Amino acid sequence: MLKKILFSIFLVLSVFLNDVNAQHSIAREWNELLLEAIRNDLARPTVHARNLYHTSIMMYDIWAIHQDNATPFFLGKDLHGYTAPFDGFTSTMSKDESIEVAISYACYRLIRYRFAPSPGAFLIISTVNQKMSELGLDVNYIETDYSTGNPAALGNYIASQMIVYGLQDGSNEQQNFENVSYQPVNPPLIVDNPGNPNIVDFNRWQPLTLDIFIDQSGNQIPGATPPFLSPEWGQVQGFALKEEDRTTYERDGFQYQVYHDPGMPPTLDTLNGTGTSDLYKWNFQLVSIWASHLDPSSGVMVDISPGAKGNFDIRQMPTDFEDYDTFYNLIEGGDPSEGHSMNPSTGQPYAPNIVPLGDYARVLAEFWADGPDSETPPGHWFTILNYVNDQPQLVKKFAGVGEVKDDLEWDIKSYLTLGGAMHDCAIAAWGIKGWYDYLRPISAIRGMAELGQSTDNTKANFHPGGIQLINGFIEEVQTGDPLAGDNDEHVGKIKLYTWKGPKFINNPDFDVAGVGWILAEDWHPYQRPSFVTPNFAGYVSGHSTYSRAAAEVLSFITGDEYFPGGVGTFMAPADDFLVFEKGPSVDIELQWATYRDASDQTSLSRIWGGIHPPADDIPGRLIGEKIGVEAFVFAAELFGEDLTTSNDDIITNANLVHLFPNPVPYSDTTVQLELDPQLQESLLRIYNINGQEVFSASINDNLNLSIPVSSWAAGLYTINLINKNVNVSKKMIVQ
């Protein structure tokens, strides 16, 4: 139980322990209650990204209508063809009290409605009832006529409108989010039986049949073969997604909506082994090989400090599957990142953090799996945002400019920006999952080994669709091998040097499965035997998509790609963190310099955990980056945030505000500027998010400049224009 508690509360615990009496905004309090409700519900990343988004909309609108210079997003607006009527509101209470009451009723009503069918409904409803009681609010007050000036009625009203909106937003909430058209083409893989003899299509998703299925939130699900979760989620109405980024496909009479279409993943030709078959095999074989790192007694030590890990420009990642072997180390694991030379907050190098590779990989797989008691990946990034918001080094200026926001405004704006991004990620990633319908490693690895090997065509077990032999990691069982069987019945089968699996764990408080040779037909990802693999297609990785988008949002809204103080941390205590086997063998402190470093670590964790091959990963990262930038730009415009600061209105009116297109796309090798004549005899300087100068130019008679944007990393940049009269600054986004 201690392990579950430690895991579910994540790194926020350290903040609470340091300041038990910390006061949070009403938005933060209800966000925490929503996250706890999510942990006690079914583990549905798509559904809960939507819950986080819809709750954030309500909070923002309530705050906005109490301000003189803010505009609601939902009330009185046309949102994807739905309009929630709104006639304005004059409260009978003070502004602060009115906002608190209205937000509380809105969140209470939506949580009560959305989580009523939850397996944890009793606990969830009891918790929010207790909160309302603590606030002195009557849960039996259900009036929605806000014309009386009662903010409780306003909260009830906006919740009622959000509920109605949700019933027509494409999610099929009225049918409990059930699939309308999708049907799997493969019969289920019975996980406890050896091999994968019944797979029909090696390029399509395969359901799993378990004796007992317990989802990532610890709920036992009736029926042992859970269906594909949300394959039609591309139909759902988004936040900042653009119609021009959407492709429509049709299968079985149903239209699948795909945003940011990444194209086909590598496929396996089981007849001839041609096309992208070798890429397919490399991807899934890598997953098995990386599982050989999950042994804390291997003696392999790694430095996991920010000085050694992270700091990889996403544009340096390969975009062609045939180049992935230049990024992922097949045998040793990891990526080619080299870390950061120093902590920009302290000016000092990051201290080494040397730990066993087996512990590091296991902790990553468990930590970023978001379970048990999971708030799911979108909720996980809300816990990270809340952690960041509690750090004393954080200056709450939106995008790092302008006035410091109070806690309520900061929370509300950061929640809607992140919530919108997470919701758009769910739509994009699951739209891709539903259409491309790609299988998971357990199906591919067992299935290929079932066919045989594709390395030596002179042997009886040769098959063009079979797995490739790799000495020391993927081999044939020979006579005399301990795996040969009493009657040599396993001779000629494929064996793997990998994590040995749950059959080697009798008591998770004492046992470690370790690494060794097993029959490929018994391969198991580094997951609980009651869970094994999420019940939806792999391509593209939801974790990679969510995490990269969240990293972009956190970098942009804080105006700094680094965690406050230059490092974020999480401690996994020795022998009291892993859930389904003992470990880690030593204390493991995960450390990230930047939000993007944490995101990249998330992506690698899913490979070590046996959940995704590389083919699922990088496309998700690239899509997540686009979505994060789009969500930030959309939110900044919604909030009316002026990312320009100036001490001279003439310069602002001289087109500096619109000097650069926002966001600047990677495809532009240069940005051509035609400057206003008023800007002669000025100095133009551009700095990256870390304060490093990336461009400077003296503006004299030449009013045309070419800025080499293609050589810059994605991120938020500061443009300074200085002359004898003015010093003006603007933020620019490079996507």
PDB file of C-alpha atoms in Angstrom, residues 385-628:
ATOM      1  CA  LEU A 385       2.452  21.835 -13.455  1.00  0.00           C
ATOM      2  CA  ASN A 386       1.191  22.043  -9.861  1.00  0.00           C
ATOM      3  CA  TYR A 387       4.650  21.068  -8.630  1.00  0.00           C
ATOM      4  CA  VAL A 388       6.192  23.844 -10.725  1.00  0.00           C
ATOM      5  CA  ASN A 389       3.604  26.348  -9.526  1.00  0.00           C
ATOM      6  CA  ASP A 390       4.575  25.636  -5.919  1.00  0.00           C
ATOM      7  CA  GLN A 391       8.262  26.357  -6.418  1.00  0.00           C
ATOM      8  CA  PRO A 392       9.338  29.647  -4.785  1.00  0.00           C
ATOM      9  CA  GLN A 393      11.712  30.407  -7.678  1.00  0.00           C
ATOM     10  CA  LEU A 394       8.815  30.593 -10.161  1.00  0.00           C
ATOM     11  CA  VAL A 395       7.873  34.125 -11.157  1.00  0.00           C
ATOM     12  CA  LYS A 396       4.281  33.966 -12.347  1.00  0.00           C
ATOM     13  CA  LYS A 397       4.535  36.171 -15.410  1.00  0.00           C
ATOM     14  CA  PHE A 398       2.755  34.760 -18.434  1.00  0.00           C
ATOM     15  CA  ALA A 399       5.478  33.839 -20.950  1.00  0.00           C
ATOM     16  CA  GLY A 400       7.918  35.549 -18.608  1.00  0.00           C
ATOM     17  CA  VAL A 401       6.741  39.082 -19.445  1.00  0.00           C
ATOM     18  CA  GLY A 402       4.367  41.666 -18.056  1.00  0.00           C
ATOM     19  CA  GLU A 403       2.995  41.850 -14.543  1.00  0.00           C
ATOM     20  CA  VAL A 404       3.160  39.045 -12.006  1.00  0.00           C
ATOM     21  CA  LYS A 405      -0.165  37.178 -11.916  1.00  0.00           C
ATOM     22  CA  ASP A 406      -1.879  36.361  -8.670  1.00  0.00           C
ATOM     23  CA  ASP A 407      -2.193  32.651  -7.908  1.00  0.00           C
ATOM     24  CA  LEU A 408      -5.785  32.380  -9.116  1.00  0.00           C
ATOM     25  CA  GLU A 409      -5.220  34.034 -12.500  1.00  0.00           C
ATOM     26  CA  TRP A 410      -1.998  32.077 -13.024  1.00  0.00           C
ATOM     27  CA  ASP A 411      -3.632  28.761 -12.188  1.00  0.00           C
ATOM     28  CA  ILE A 412      -6.685  29.395 -14.328  1.00  0.00           C
ATOM     29  CA  LYS A 413      -4.711  30.453 -17.393  1.00  0.00           C
ATOM     30  CA  SER A 414      -2.090  27.733 -17.078  1.00  0.00           C
ATOM     31  CA  TYR A 415      -4.783  25.073 -16.555  1.00  0.00           C
ATOM     32  CA  LEU A 416      -6.718  26.065 -19.660  1.00  0.00           C
ATOM     33  CA  THR A 417      -3.563  26.223 -21.781  1.00  0.00           C
ATOM     34  CA  LEU A 418      -2.355  22.825 -20.607  1.00  0.00           C
ATOM     35  CA  GLY A 419      -5.868  21.340 -20.574  1.00  0.00           C
ATOM     36  CA  GLY A 420      -6.480  22.452 -24.143  1.00  0.00           C
ATOM     37  CA  ALA A 421      -3.163  20.986 -25.265  1.00  0.00           C
ATOM     38  CA  MET A 422      -3.813  17.654 -23.513  1.00  0.00           C
ATOM     39  CA  HIS A 423      -7.292  17.447 -25.033  1.00  0.00           C
ATOM     40  CA  ASP A 424      -5.932  18.142 -28.529  1.00  0.00           C
ATOM     41  CA  CYS A 425      -3.233  15.492 -27.992  1.00  0.00           C
ATOM     42  CA  ALA A 426      -5.900  12.935 -27.130  1.00  0.00           C
ATOM     43  CA  ILE A 427      -7.812  13.757 -30.295  1.00  0.00           C
ATOM     44  CA  ALA A 428      -4.738  13.678 -32.528  1.00  0.00           C
ATOM     45  CA  ALA A 429      -2.973  10.648 -31.044  1.00  0.00           C
ATOM     46  CA  TRP A 430      -6.083   8.491 -30.728  1.00  0.00           C
ATOM     47  CA  GLY A 431      -7.313   9.525 -34.160  1.00  0.00           C
ATOM     48  CA  ILE A 432      -4.024   8.150 -35.493  1.00  0.00           C
ATOM     49  CA  LYS A 433      -4.269   5.059 -33.278  1.00  0.00           C
ATOM     50  CA  GLY A 434      -7.759   4.317 -34.515  1.00  0.00           C
ATOM     51  CA  TRP A 435      -6.945   4.690 -38.198  1.00  0.00           C
ATOM     52  CA  TYR A 436      -3.524   3.023 -38.400  1.00  0.00           C
ATOM     53  CA  ASP A 437      -4.549   0.420 -35.795  1.00  0.00           C
ATOM     54  CA  TYR A 438      -0.942  -0.656 -35.116  1.00  0.00           C
ATOM     55  CA  LEU A 439      -0.070  -3.596 -32.913  1.00  0.00           C
ATOM     56  CA  ARG A 440       1.908  -3.659 -29.661  1.00  0.00           C
ATOM     57  CA  PRO A 441       5.303  -5.297 -28.954  1.00  0.00           C
ATOM     58  CA  ILE A 442       3.859  -8.337 -27.167  1.00  0.00           C
ATOM     59  CA  SER A 443       1.891  -9.242 -30.305  1.00  0.00           C
ATOM     60  CA  ALA A 444       4.751  -8.567 -32.724  1.00  0.00           C
ATOM     61  CA  ILE A 445       7.549 -10.228 -30.742  1.00  0.00           C
ATOM     62  CA  ARG A 446       5.618 -13.372 -29.943  1.00  0.00           C
ATOM     63  CA  GLY A 447       4.109 -13.468 -33.428  1.00  0.00           C
ATOM     64  CA  MET A 448       7.395 -13.159 -35.307  1.00  0.00           C
ATOM     65  CA  ALA A 449       9.040 -15.782 -33.087  1.00  0.00           C
ATOM     66  CA  GLU A 450       6.061 -18.054 -33.728  1.00  0.00           C
ATOM     67  CA  LEU A 451       6.870 -17.876 -37.448  1.00  0.00           C
ATOM     68  CA  GLY A 452      10.547 -18.599 -36.897  1.00  0.00           C
ATOM     69  CA  GLN A 453      13.736 -16.755 -37.796  1.00  0.00           C
ATOM     70  CA  SER A 454      14.497 -14.716 -40.914  1.00  0.00           C
ATOM     71  CA  THR A 455      18.305 -14.638 -40.723  1.00  0.00           C
ATOM     72  CA  ASP A 456      19.387 -18.030 -42.137  1.00  0.00           C
ATOM     73  CA  ASN A 457      17.291 -19.348 -45.031  1.00  0.00           C
ATOM     74  CA  THR A 458      19.060 -22.713 -44.967  1.00  0.00           C
ATOM     75  CA  LYS A 459      17.448 -23.742 -41.700  1.00  0.00           C
ATOM     76  CA  ALA A 460      14.127 -25.465 -41.235  1.00  0.00           C
ATOM     77  CA  ASN A 461      12.756 -22.705 -39.029  1.00  0.00           C
ATOM     78  CA  PHE A 462      13.377 -19.982 -41.608  1.00  0.00           C
ATOM     79  CA  HIS A 463      10.428 -17.721 -42.382  1.00  0.00           C
ATOM     80  CA  PRO A 464      10.578 -14.375 -44.248  1.00  0.00           C
ATOM     81  CA  GLY A 465       8.356 -12.819 -41.589  1.00  0.00           C
ATOM     82  CA  GLY A 466      10.271 -14.320 -38.699  1.00  0.00           C
ATOM     83  CA  ILE A 467      12.376 -12.547 -36.112  1.00  0.00           C
ATOM     84  CA  GLN A 468      16.025 -11.758 -36.856  1.00  0.00           C
ATOM     85  CA  LEU A 469      18.758 -13.530 -34.898  1.00  0.00           C
ATOM     86  CA  ILE A 470      21.123 -11.293 -32.905  1.00  0.00           C
ATOM     87  CA  ASN A 471      23.947 -13.061 -31.092  1.00  0.00           C
ATOM     88  CA  GLY A 472      23.583 -12.757 -27.338  1.00  0.00           C
ATOM     89  CA  PHE A 473      20.029 -11.461 -27.475  1.00  0.00           C
ATOM     90  CA  ILE A 474      17.927 -13.413 -29.993  1.00  0.00           C
ATOM     91  CA  GLU A 475      18.997 -16.988 -30.686  1.00  0.00           C
ATOM     92  CA  GLU A 476      17.720 -20.492 -31.468  1.00  0.00           C
ATOM     93  CA  VAL A 477      17.207 -23.090 -28.771  1.00  0.00           C
ATOM     94  CA  GLN A 478      19.696 -25.911 -29.322  1.00  0.00           C
ATOM     95  CA  THR A 479      19.844 -29.455 -27.956  1.00  0.00           C
ATOM     96  CA  GLY A 480      21.295 -29.331 -24.475  1.00  0.00           C
ATOM     97  CA  ASP A 481      20.020 -25.825 -23.857  1.00  0.00           C
ATOM     98  CA  PRO A 482      18.311 -25.477 -20.449  1.00  0.00           C
ATOM     99  CA  LEU A 483      15.261 -24.264 -22.396  1.00  0.00           C
ATOM    100  CA  ALA A 484      15.190 -27.282 -24.736  1.00  0.00           C
ATOM    101  CA  GLY A 485      12.653 -29.161 -22.624  1.00  0.00           C
ATOM    102  CA  ASP A 486      12.691 -32.707 -21.269  1.00  0.00           C
ATOM    103  CA  ASN A 487      12.113 -34.145 -24.743  1.00  0.00           C
ATOM    104  CA  ASP A 488      13.785 -31.402 -26.795  1.00  0.00           C
ATOM    105  CA  GLU A 489      10.308 -30.144 -27.638  1.00  0.00           C
ATOM    106  CA  HIS A 490      11.579 -26.540 -27.721  1.00  0.00           C
ATOM    107  CA  VAL A 491      14.619 -27.147 -29.908  1.00  0.00           C
ATOM    108  CA  GLY A 492      14.504 -24.838 -32.934  1.00  0.00           C
ATOM    109  CA  LYS A 493      12.315 -22.294 -31.177  1.00  0.00           C
ATOM    110  CA  ILE A 494      13.466 -18.725 -30.577  1.00  0.00           C
ATOM    111  CA  LYS A 495      14.836 -17.636 -27.221  1.00  0.00           C
ATOM    112  CA  LEU A 496      15.417 -14.095 -25.960  1.00  0.00           C
ATOM    113  CA  TYR A 497      17.868 -12.629 -23.468  1.00  0.00           C
ATOM    114  CA  THR A 498      15.509 -10.210 -21.764  1.00  0.00           C
ATOM    115  CA  TRP A 499      13.492  -9.489 -18.627  1.00  0.00           C
ATOM    116  CA  LYS A 500      12.260 -12.873 -17.468  1.00  0.00           C
ATOM    117  CA  GLY A 501       8.727 -11.797 -16.664  1.00  0.00           C
ATOM    118  CA  PRO A 502       6.092 -12.068 -13.924  1.00  0.00           C
ATOM    119  CA  LYS A 503       6.306 -15.869 -13.702  1.00  0.00           C
ATOM    120  CA  PHE A 504       9.548 -15.349 -11.788  1.00  0.00           C
ATOM    121  CA  ILE A 505       7.891 -13.152  -9.155  1.00  0.00           C
ATOM    122  CA  ASN A 506       5.971 -14.875  -6.389  1.00  0.00           C
ATOM    123  CA  ASN A 507       6.072 -12.060  -3.841  1.00  0.00           C
ATOM    124  CA  PRO A 508       6.679  -8.540  -5.200  1.00  0.00           C
ATOM    125  CA  ASP A 509       7.910  -7.392  -1.791  1.00  0.00           C
ATOM    126  CA  PHE A 510      10.869  -9.758  -1.973  1.00  0.00           C
ATOM    127  CA  ASP A 511      11.338 -11.053  -5.542  1.00  0.00           C
ATOM    128  CA  VAL A 512      13.127  -9.580  -8.557  1.00  0.00           C
ATOM    129  CA  ALA A 513      12.510 -11.355 -11.861  1.00  0.00           C
ATOM    130  CA  GLY A 514      15.883 -10.387 -13.254  1.00  0.00           C
ATOM    131  CA  VAL A 515      17.191 -10.922 -16.758  1.00  0.00           C
ATOM    132  CA  GLY A 516      18.021 -14.149 -18.555  1.00  0.00           C
ATOM    133  CA  TRP A 517      17.157 -16.436 -21.453  1.00  0.00           C
ATOM    134  CA  ILE A 518      13.468 -17.223 -21.922  1.00  0.00           C
ATOM    135  CA  LEU A 519      11.442 -18.684 -24.755  1.00  0.00           C
ATOM    136  CA  ALA A 520      10.227 -15.861 -27.009  1.00  0.00           C
ATOM    137  CA  GLU A 521       6.754 -17.358 -26.839  1.00  0.00           C
ATOM    138  CA  ASP A 522       6.658 -16.330 -23.157  1.00  0.00           C
ATOM    139  CA  TRP A 523       7.904 -12.745 -23.633  1.00  0.00           C
ATOM    140  CA  HIS A 524       6.166 -10.211 -21.412  1.00  0.00           C
ATOM    141  CA  PRO A 525       6.579  -6.422 -21.203  1.00  0.00           C
ATOM    142  CA  TYR A 526       7.769  -4.865 -17.958  1.00  0.00           C
ATOM    143  CA  GLN A 527       4.228  -4.444 -16.654  1.00  0.00           C
ATOM    144  CA  ARG A 528       1.889  -6.040 -14.160  1.00  0.00           C
ATOM    145  CA  PRO A 529       0.555  -9.452 -15.261  1.00  0.00           C
ATOM    146  CA  SER A 530      -2.989  -8.166 -14.718  1.00  0.00           C
ATOM    147  CA  PHE A 531      -2.390  -5.251 -17.093  1.00  0.00           C
ATOM    148  CA  VAL A 532       0.349  -6.214 -19.626  1.00  0.00           C
ATOM    149  CA  THR A 533      -0.310  -3.518 -22.263  1.00  0.00           C
ATOM    150  CA  PRO A 534      -2.814  -0.634 -22.641  1.00  0.00           C
ATOM    151  CA  ASN A 535      -5.956  -1.626 -24.497  1.00  0.00           C
ATOM    152  CA  PHE A 536      -5.452   0.501 -27.591  1.00  0.00           C
ATOM    153  CA  ALA A 537      -3.105   0.630 -30.564  1.00  0.00           C
ATOM    154  CA  GLY A 538       0.488   1.724 -30.163  1.00  0.00           C
ATOM    155  CA  TYR A 539       1.097   4.085 -33.086  1.00  0.00           C
ATOM    156  CA  VAL A 540       1.538   6.889 -32.159  1.00  0.00           C
ATOM    157  CA  SER A 541       2.614   6.928 -28.531  1.00  0.00           C
ATOM    158  CA  GLY A 542       0.130   8.848 -26.406  1.00  0.00           C
ATOM    159  CA  HIS A 543       2.813   9.362 -23.751  1.00  0.00           C
ATOM    160  CA  SER A 544       5.191  10.920 -26.276  1.00  0.00           C
ATOM    161  CA  THR A 545       2.455  13.147 -27.690  1.00  0.00           C
ATOM    162  CA  TYR A 546       1.059  14.316 -24.347  1.00  0.00           C
ATOM    163  CA  SER A 547       4.467  14.816 -22.787  1.00  0.00           C
ATOM    164  CA  ARG A 548       6.060  16.818 -25.562  1.00  0.00           C
ATOM    165  CA  ALA A 549       3.012  19.073 -25.842  1.00  0.00           C
ATOM    166  CA  ALA A 550       3.007  19.607 -22.085  1.00  0.00           C
ATOM    167  CA  ALA A 551       6.730  20.388 -22.121  1.00  0.00           C
ATOM    168  CA  GLU A 552       6.156  23.063 -24.762  1.00  0.00           C
ATOM    169  CA  VAL A 553       3.258  24.561 -22.801  1.00  0.00           C
ATOM    170  CA  LEU A 554       5.200  24.682 -19.534  1.00  0.00           C
ATOM    171  CA  SER A 555       8.231  26.187 -21.277  1.00  0.00           C
ATOM    172  CA  PHE A 556       6.151  28.889 -22.929  1.00  0.00           C
ATOM    173  CA  ILE A 557       3.830  29.881 -20.090  1.00  0.00           C
ATOM    174  CA  THR A 558       6.728  30.185 -17.630  1.00  0.00           C
ATOM    175  CA  GLY A 559       8.988  31.832 -20.199  1.00  0.00           C
ATOM    176  CA  ASP A 560      11.743  29.398 -19.266  1.00  0.00           C
ATOM    177  CA  GLU A 561      12.449  25.909 -20.562  1.00  0.00           C
ATOM    178  CA  TYR A 562      14.118  25.000 -17.251  1.00  0.00           C
ATOM    179  CA  PHE A 563      12.360  23.844 -14.117  1.00  0.00           C
ATOM    180  CA  PRO A 564      12.467  26.544 -11.410  1.00  0.00           C
ATOM    181  CA  GLY A 565      15.927  26.501  -9.892  1.00  0.00           C
ATOM    182  CA  GLY A 566      17.216  24.652 -12.942  1.00  0.00           C
ATOM    183  CA  VAL A 567      16.100  21.175 -11.905  1.00  0.00           C
ATOM    184  CA  GLY A 568      12.973  19.146 -11.168  1.00  0.00           C
ATOM    185  CA  THR A 569      13.276  15.960  -9.130  1.00  0.00           C
ATOM    186  CA  PHE A 570      11.435  12.882  -7.934  1.00  0.00           C
ATOM    187  CA  MET A 571      12.707  10.367  -5.392  1.00  0.00           C
ATOM    188  CA  ALA A 572      12.005   6.636  -5.699  1.00  0.00           C
ATOM    189  CA  PRO A 573      13.097   5.138  -2.351  1.00  0.00           C
ATOM    190  CA  ALA A 574      15.050   1.911  -2.270  1.00  0.00           C
ATOM    191  CA  ASP A 575      12.917  -1.254  -2.093  1.00  0.00           C
ATOM    192  CA  ASP A 576       9.728   0.752  -1.664  1.00  0.00           C
ATOM    193  CA  PHE A 577       8.700   2.094  -5.048  1.00  0.00           C
ATOM    194  CA  LEU A 578       8.295  -0.600  -7.682  1.00  0.00           C
ATOM    195  CA  VAL A 579       4.889  -2.222  -7.653  1.00  0.00           C
ATOM    196  CA  PHE A 580       5.199  -5.711  -9.112  1.00  0.00           C
ATOM    197  CA  GLU A 581       8.752  -6.597  -8.103  1.00  0.00           C
ATOM    198  CA  LYS A 582      11.153  -5.498  -5.393  1.00  0.00           C
ATOM    199  CA  GLY A 583      13.104  -2.338  -5.989  1.00  0.00           C
ATOM    200  CA  PRO A 584      14.827  -0.193  -6.761  1.00  0.00           C
ATOM    201  CA  SER A 585      17.916  -1.611  -5.065  1.00  0.00           C
ATOM    202  CA  VAL A 586      19.095   1.915  -4.192  1.00  0.00           C
ATOM    203  CA  ASP A 587      17.424   5.295  -3.885  1.00  0.00           C
ATOM    204  CA  ILE A 588      16.841   6.678  -7.376  1.00  0.00           C
ATOM    205  CA  GLU A 589      16.362  10.412  -7.803  1.00  0.00           C
ATOM    206  CA  LEU A 590      15.008  11.257 -11.227  1.00  0.00           C
ATOM    207  CA  GLN A 591      16.251  14.669 -12.309  1.00  0.00           C
ATOM    208  CA  TRP A 592      15.322  16.889 -15.243  1.00  0.00           C
ATOM    209  CA  ALA A 593      16.824  20.233 -16.170  1.00  0.00           C
ATOM    210  CA  THR A 594      14.074  21.158 -18.605  1.00  0.00           C
ATOM    211  CA  TYR A 595      10.491  20.199 -19.246  1.00  0.00           C
ATOM    212  CA  ARG A 596      11.577  18.817 -22.603  1.00  0.00           C
ATOM    213  CA  ASP A 597      14.144  16.595 -20.877  1.00  0.00           C
ATOM    214  CA  ALA A 598      11.357  15.156 -18.735  1.00  0.00           C
ATOM    215  CA  SER A 599       9.257  14.633 -21.856  1.00  0.00           C
ATOM    216  CA  ASP A 600      12.068  12.839 -23.676  1.00  0.00           C
ATOM    217  CA  GLN A 601      12.595  10.615 -20.648  1.00  0.00           C
ATOM    218  CA  THR A 602       8.917   9.737 -20.722  1.00  0.00           C
ATOM    219  CA  SER A 603       9.239   8.533 -24.295  1.00  0.00           C
ATOM    220  CA  LEU A 604      12.231   6.293 -23.556  1.00  0.00           C
ATOM    221  CA  SER A 605      10.476   4.861 -20.507  1.00  0.00           C
ATOM    222  CA  ARG A 606       7.753   3.362 -22.694  1.00  0.00           C
ATOM    223  CA  ILE A 607      10.339   1.429 -24.695  1.00  0.00           C
ATOM    224  CA  TRP A 608      12.035   0.090 -21.554  1.00  0.00           C
ATOM    225  CA  GLY A 609       8.578  -0.770 -20.271  1.00  0.00           C
ATOM    226  CA  GLY A 610       7.844  -2.902 -23.338  1.00  0.00           C
ATOM    227  CA  ILE A 611       4.875  -0.787 -24.395  1.00  0.00           C
ATOM    228  CA  HIS A 612       6.143   0.992 -27.530  1.00  0.00           C
ATOM    229  CA  PRO A 613       8.766   0.489 -30.229  1.00  0.00           C
ATOM    230  CA  PRO A 614      10.691   3.529 -31.486  1.00  0.00           C
ATOM    231  CA  ALA A 615       8.332   3.820 -34.482  1.00  0.00           C
ATOM    232  CA  ASP A 616       5.577   4.909 -32.086  1.00  0.00           C
ATOM    233  CA  ASP A 617       7.765   7.421 -30.277  1.00  0.00           C
ATOM    234  CA  ILE A 618       9.296  10.098 -32.498  1.00  0.00           C
ATOM    235  CA  PRO A 619       6.121  10.776 -34.536  1.00  0.00           C
ATOM    236  CA  GLY A 620       4.317  11.332 -31.220  1.00  0.00           C
ATOM    237  CA  ARG A 621       6.990  13.759 -30.036  1.00  0.00           C
ATOM    238  CA  LEU A 622       6.848  15.742 -33.272  1.00  0.00           C
ATOM    239  CA  ILE A 623       3.048  15.946 -33.196  1.00  0.00           C
ATOM    240  CA  GLY A 624       3.055  16.873 -29.509  1.00  0.00           C
ATOM    241  CA  GLU A 625       5.449  19.734 -30.133  1.00  0.00           C
ATOM    242  CA  LYS A 626       3.159  21.188 -32.797  1.00  0.00           C
ATOM    243  CA  ILE A 627       0.088  20.839 -30.599  1.00  0.00           C
ATOM    244  CA  GLY A 628       1.810  22.422 -27.592  1.00  0.00           C
TER     245      GLY A 628
END
